[in-house]
PDB file of C-alpha atoms in Angstrom:
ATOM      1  CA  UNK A  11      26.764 -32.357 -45.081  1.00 46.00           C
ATOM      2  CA  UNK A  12      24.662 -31.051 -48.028  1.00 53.00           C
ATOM      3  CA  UNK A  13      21.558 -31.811 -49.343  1.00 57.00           C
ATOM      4  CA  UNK A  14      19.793 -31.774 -46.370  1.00 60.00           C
ATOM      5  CA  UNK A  15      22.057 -34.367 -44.380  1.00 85.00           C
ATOM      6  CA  UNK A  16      23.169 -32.609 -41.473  1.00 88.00           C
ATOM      7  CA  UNK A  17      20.134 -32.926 -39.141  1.00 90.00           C
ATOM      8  CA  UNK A  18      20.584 -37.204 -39.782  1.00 92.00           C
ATOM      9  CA  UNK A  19      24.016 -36.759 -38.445  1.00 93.00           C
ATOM     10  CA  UNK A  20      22.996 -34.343 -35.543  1.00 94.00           C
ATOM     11  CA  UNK A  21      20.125 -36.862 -34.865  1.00 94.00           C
ATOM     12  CA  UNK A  22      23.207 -39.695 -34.674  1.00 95.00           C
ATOM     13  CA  UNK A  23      25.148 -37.745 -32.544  1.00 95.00           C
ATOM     14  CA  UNK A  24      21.836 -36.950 -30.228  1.00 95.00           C
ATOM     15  CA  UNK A  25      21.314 -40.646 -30.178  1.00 96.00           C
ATOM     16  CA  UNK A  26      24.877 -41.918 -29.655  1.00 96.00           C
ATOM     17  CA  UNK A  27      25.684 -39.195 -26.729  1.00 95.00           C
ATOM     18  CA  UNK A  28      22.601 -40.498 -24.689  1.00 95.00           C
ATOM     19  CA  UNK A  29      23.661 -43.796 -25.249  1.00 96.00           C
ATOM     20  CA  UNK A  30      26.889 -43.627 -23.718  1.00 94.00           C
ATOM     21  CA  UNK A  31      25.161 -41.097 -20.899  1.00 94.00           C
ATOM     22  CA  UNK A  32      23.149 -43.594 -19.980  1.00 94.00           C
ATOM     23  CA  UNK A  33      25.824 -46.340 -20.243  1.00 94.00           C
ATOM     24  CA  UNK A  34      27.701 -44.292 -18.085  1.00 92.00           C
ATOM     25  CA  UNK A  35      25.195 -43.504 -15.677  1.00 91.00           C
ATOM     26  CA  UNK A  36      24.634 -47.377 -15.622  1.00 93.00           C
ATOM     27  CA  UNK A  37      28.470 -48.597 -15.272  1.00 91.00           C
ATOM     28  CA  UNK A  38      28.715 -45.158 -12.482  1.00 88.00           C
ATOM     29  CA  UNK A  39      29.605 -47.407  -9.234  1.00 86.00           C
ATOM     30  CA  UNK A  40      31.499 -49.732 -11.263  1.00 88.00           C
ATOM     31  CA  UNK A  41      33.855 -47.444 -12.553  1.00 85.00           C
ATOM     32  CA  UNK A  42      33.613 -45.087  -9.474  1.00 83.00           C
ATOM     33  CA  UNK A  43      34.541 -48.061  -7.400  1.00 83.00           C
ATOM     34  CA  UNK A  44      37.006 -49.513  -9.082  1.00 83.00           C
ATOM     35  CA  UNK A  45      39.152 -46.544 -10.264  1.00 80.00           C
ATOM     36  CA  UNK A  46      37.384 -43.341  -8.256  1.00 80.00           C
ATOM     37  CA  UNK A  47      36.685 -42.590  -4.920  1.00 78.00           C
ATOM     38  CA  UNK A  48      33.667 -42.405  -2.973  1.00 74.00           C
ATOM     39  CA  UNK A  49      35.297 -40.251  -0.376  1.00 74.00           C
ATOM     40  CA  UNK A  50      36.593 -37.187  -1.562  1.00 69.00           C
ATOM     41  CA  UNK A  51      38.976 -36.605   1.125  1.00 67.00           C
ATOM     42  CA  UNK A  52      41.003 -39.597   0.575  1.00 59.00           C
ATOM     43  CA  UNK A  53      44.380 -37.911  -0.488  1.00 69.00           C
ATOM     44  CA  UNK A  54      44.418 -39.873  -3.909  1.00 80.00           C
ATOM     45  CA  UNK A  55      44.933 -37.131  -6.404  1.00 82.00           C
ATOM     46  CA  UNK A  56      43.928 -39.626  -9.569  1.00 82.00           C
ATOM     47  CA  UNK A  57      41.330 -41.486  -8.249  1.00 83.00           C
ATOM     48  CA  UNK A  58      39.592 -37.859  -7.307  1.00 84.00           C
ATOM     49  CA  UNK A  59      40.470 -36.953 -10.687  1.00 85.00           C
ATOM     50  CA  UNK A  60      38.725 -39.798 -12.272  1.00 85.00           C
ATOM     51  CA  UNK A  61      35.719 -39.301 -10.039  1.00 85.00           C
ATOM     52  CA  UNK A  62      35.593 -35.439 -10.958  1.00 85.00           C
ATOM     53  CA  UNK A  63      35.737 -36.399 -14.897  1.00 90.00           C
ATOM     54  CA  UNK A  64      33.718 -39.506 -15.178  1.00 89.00           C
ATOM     55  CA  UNK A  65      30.950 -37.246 -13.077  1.00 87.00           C
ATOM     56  CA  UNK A  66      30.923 -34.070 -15.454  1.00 91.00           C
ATOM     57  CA  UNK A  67      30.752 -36.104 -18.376  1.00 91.00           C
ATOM     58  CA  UNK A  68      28.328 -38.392 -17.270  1.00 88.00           C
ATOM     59  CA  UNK A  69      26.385 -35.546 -16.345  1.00 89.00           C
ATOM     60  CA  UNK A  70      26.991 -33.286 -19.419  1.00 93.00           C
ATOM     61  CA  UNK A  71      26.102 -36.223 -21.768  1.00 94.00           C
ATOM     62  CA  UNK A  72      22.458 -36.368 -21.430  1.00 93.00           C
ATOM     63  CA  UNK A  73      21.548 -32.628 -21.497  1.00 94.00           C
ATOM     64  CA  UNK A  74      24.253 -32.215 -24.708  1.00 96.00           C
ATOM     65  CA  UNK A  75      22.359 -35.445 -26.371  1.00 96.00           C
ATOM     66  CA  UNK A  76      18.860 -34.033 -25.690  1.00 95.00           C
ATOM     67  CA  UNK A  77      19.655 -30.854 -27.151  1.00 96.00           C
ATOM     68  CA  UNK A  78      21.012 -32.316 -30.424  1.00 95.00           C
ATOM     69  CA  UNK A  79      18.165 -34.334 -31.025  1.00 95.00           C
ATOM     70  CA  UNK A  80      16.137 -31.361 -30.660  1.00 96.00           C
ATOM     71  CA  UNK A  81      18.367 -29.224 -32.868  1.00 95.00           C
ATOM     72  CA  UNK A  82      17.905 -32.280 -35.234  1.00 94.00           C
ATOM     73  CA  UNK A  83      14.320 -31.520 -35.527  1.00 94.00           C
ATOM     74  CA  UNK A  84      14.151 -28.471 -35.699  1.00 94.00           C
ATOM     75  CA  UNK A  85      16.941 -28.013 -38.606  1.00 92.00           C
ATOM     76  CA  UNK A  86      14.106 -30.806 -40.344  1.00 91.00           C
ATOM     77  CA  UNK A  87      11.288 -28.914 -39.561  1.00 91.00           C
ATOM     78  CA  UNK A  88      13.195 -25.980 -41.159  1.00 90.00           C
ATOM     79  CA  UNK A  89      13.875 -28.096 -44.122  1.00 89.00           C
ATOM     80  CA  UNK A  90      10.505 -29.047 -45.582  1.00 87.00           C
ATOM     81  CA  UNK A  91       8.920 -25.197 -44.616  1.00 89.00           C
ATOM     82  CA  UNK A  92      11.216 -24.246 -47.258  1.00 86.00           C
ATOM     83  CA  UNK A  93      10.729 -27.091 -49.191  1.00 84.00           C
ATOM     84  CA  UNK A  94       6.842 -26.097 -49.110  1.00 85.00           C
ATOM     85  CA  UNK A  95       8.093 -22.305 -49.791  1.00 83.00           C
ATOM     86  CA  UNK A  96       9.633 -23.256 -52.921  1.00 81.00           C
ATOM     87  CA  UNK A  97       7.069 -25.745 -53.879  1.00 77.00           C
ATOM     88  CA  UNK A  98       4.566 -22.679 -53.642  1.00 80.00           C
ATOM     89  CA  UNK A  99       7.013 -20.251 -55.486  1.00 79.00           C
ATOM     90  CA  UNK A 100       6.783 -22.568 -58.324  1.00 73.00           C
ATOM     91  CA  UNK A 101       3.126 -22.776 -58.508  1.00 74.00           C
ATOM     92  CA  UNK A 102       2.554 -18.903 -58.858  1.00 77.00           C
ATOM     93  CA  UNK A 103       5.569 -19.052 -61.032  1.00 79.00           C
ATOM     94  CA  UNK A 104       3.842 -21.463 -63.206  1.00 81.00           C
ATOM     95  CA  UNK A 105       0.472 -20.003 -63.520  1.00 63.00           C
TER      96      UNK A 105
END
């Protein structure tokens, strides 16, 4: 994760967890249907279960992604200002 590498794998990450958000979000009444419940007063414990999960991750997936592509570009934009600060720091250093 040195040298600069950690906001490409952040940026990954980002990517990858709004893929599978939106996969999810896709695939919802497929999954919902087949293993969850619609009805939440049904009286089965694992299919509520699997509707209560499959929900909050579907859910927290997008927000999560979006803010670790942002982090992503910010920890870049935070890269090449000090890049430019040192850049300048050897200038006046240098005459």
């Amino acid at each position: 994760m040195t040298d600069g590498k950690m906001h490409k794998t952040v940026l990954r990450w980002g990517i990858l967890l709004g893929v599978a958000g939106v996969l999810m979000l896709v695939f919802s009444p497929v999954i919902i249907g087949n293993f969850g419940t619609f009805y939440p007063a049904a009286g089965a414990p694992v299919a509520m279960a699997v509707t209560t999960l499959y929900s909050a991750a579907s859910i927290a997936f997008l927000p999560f992604s979006a803010s670790l592509v942002a982090a992503s570009l910010v920890m870049r934009h935070a890269e090449s200002l000090a890049a430019r600060k040192e850049v300048r720091r050897d200038e006046a250093a240098t005459g």
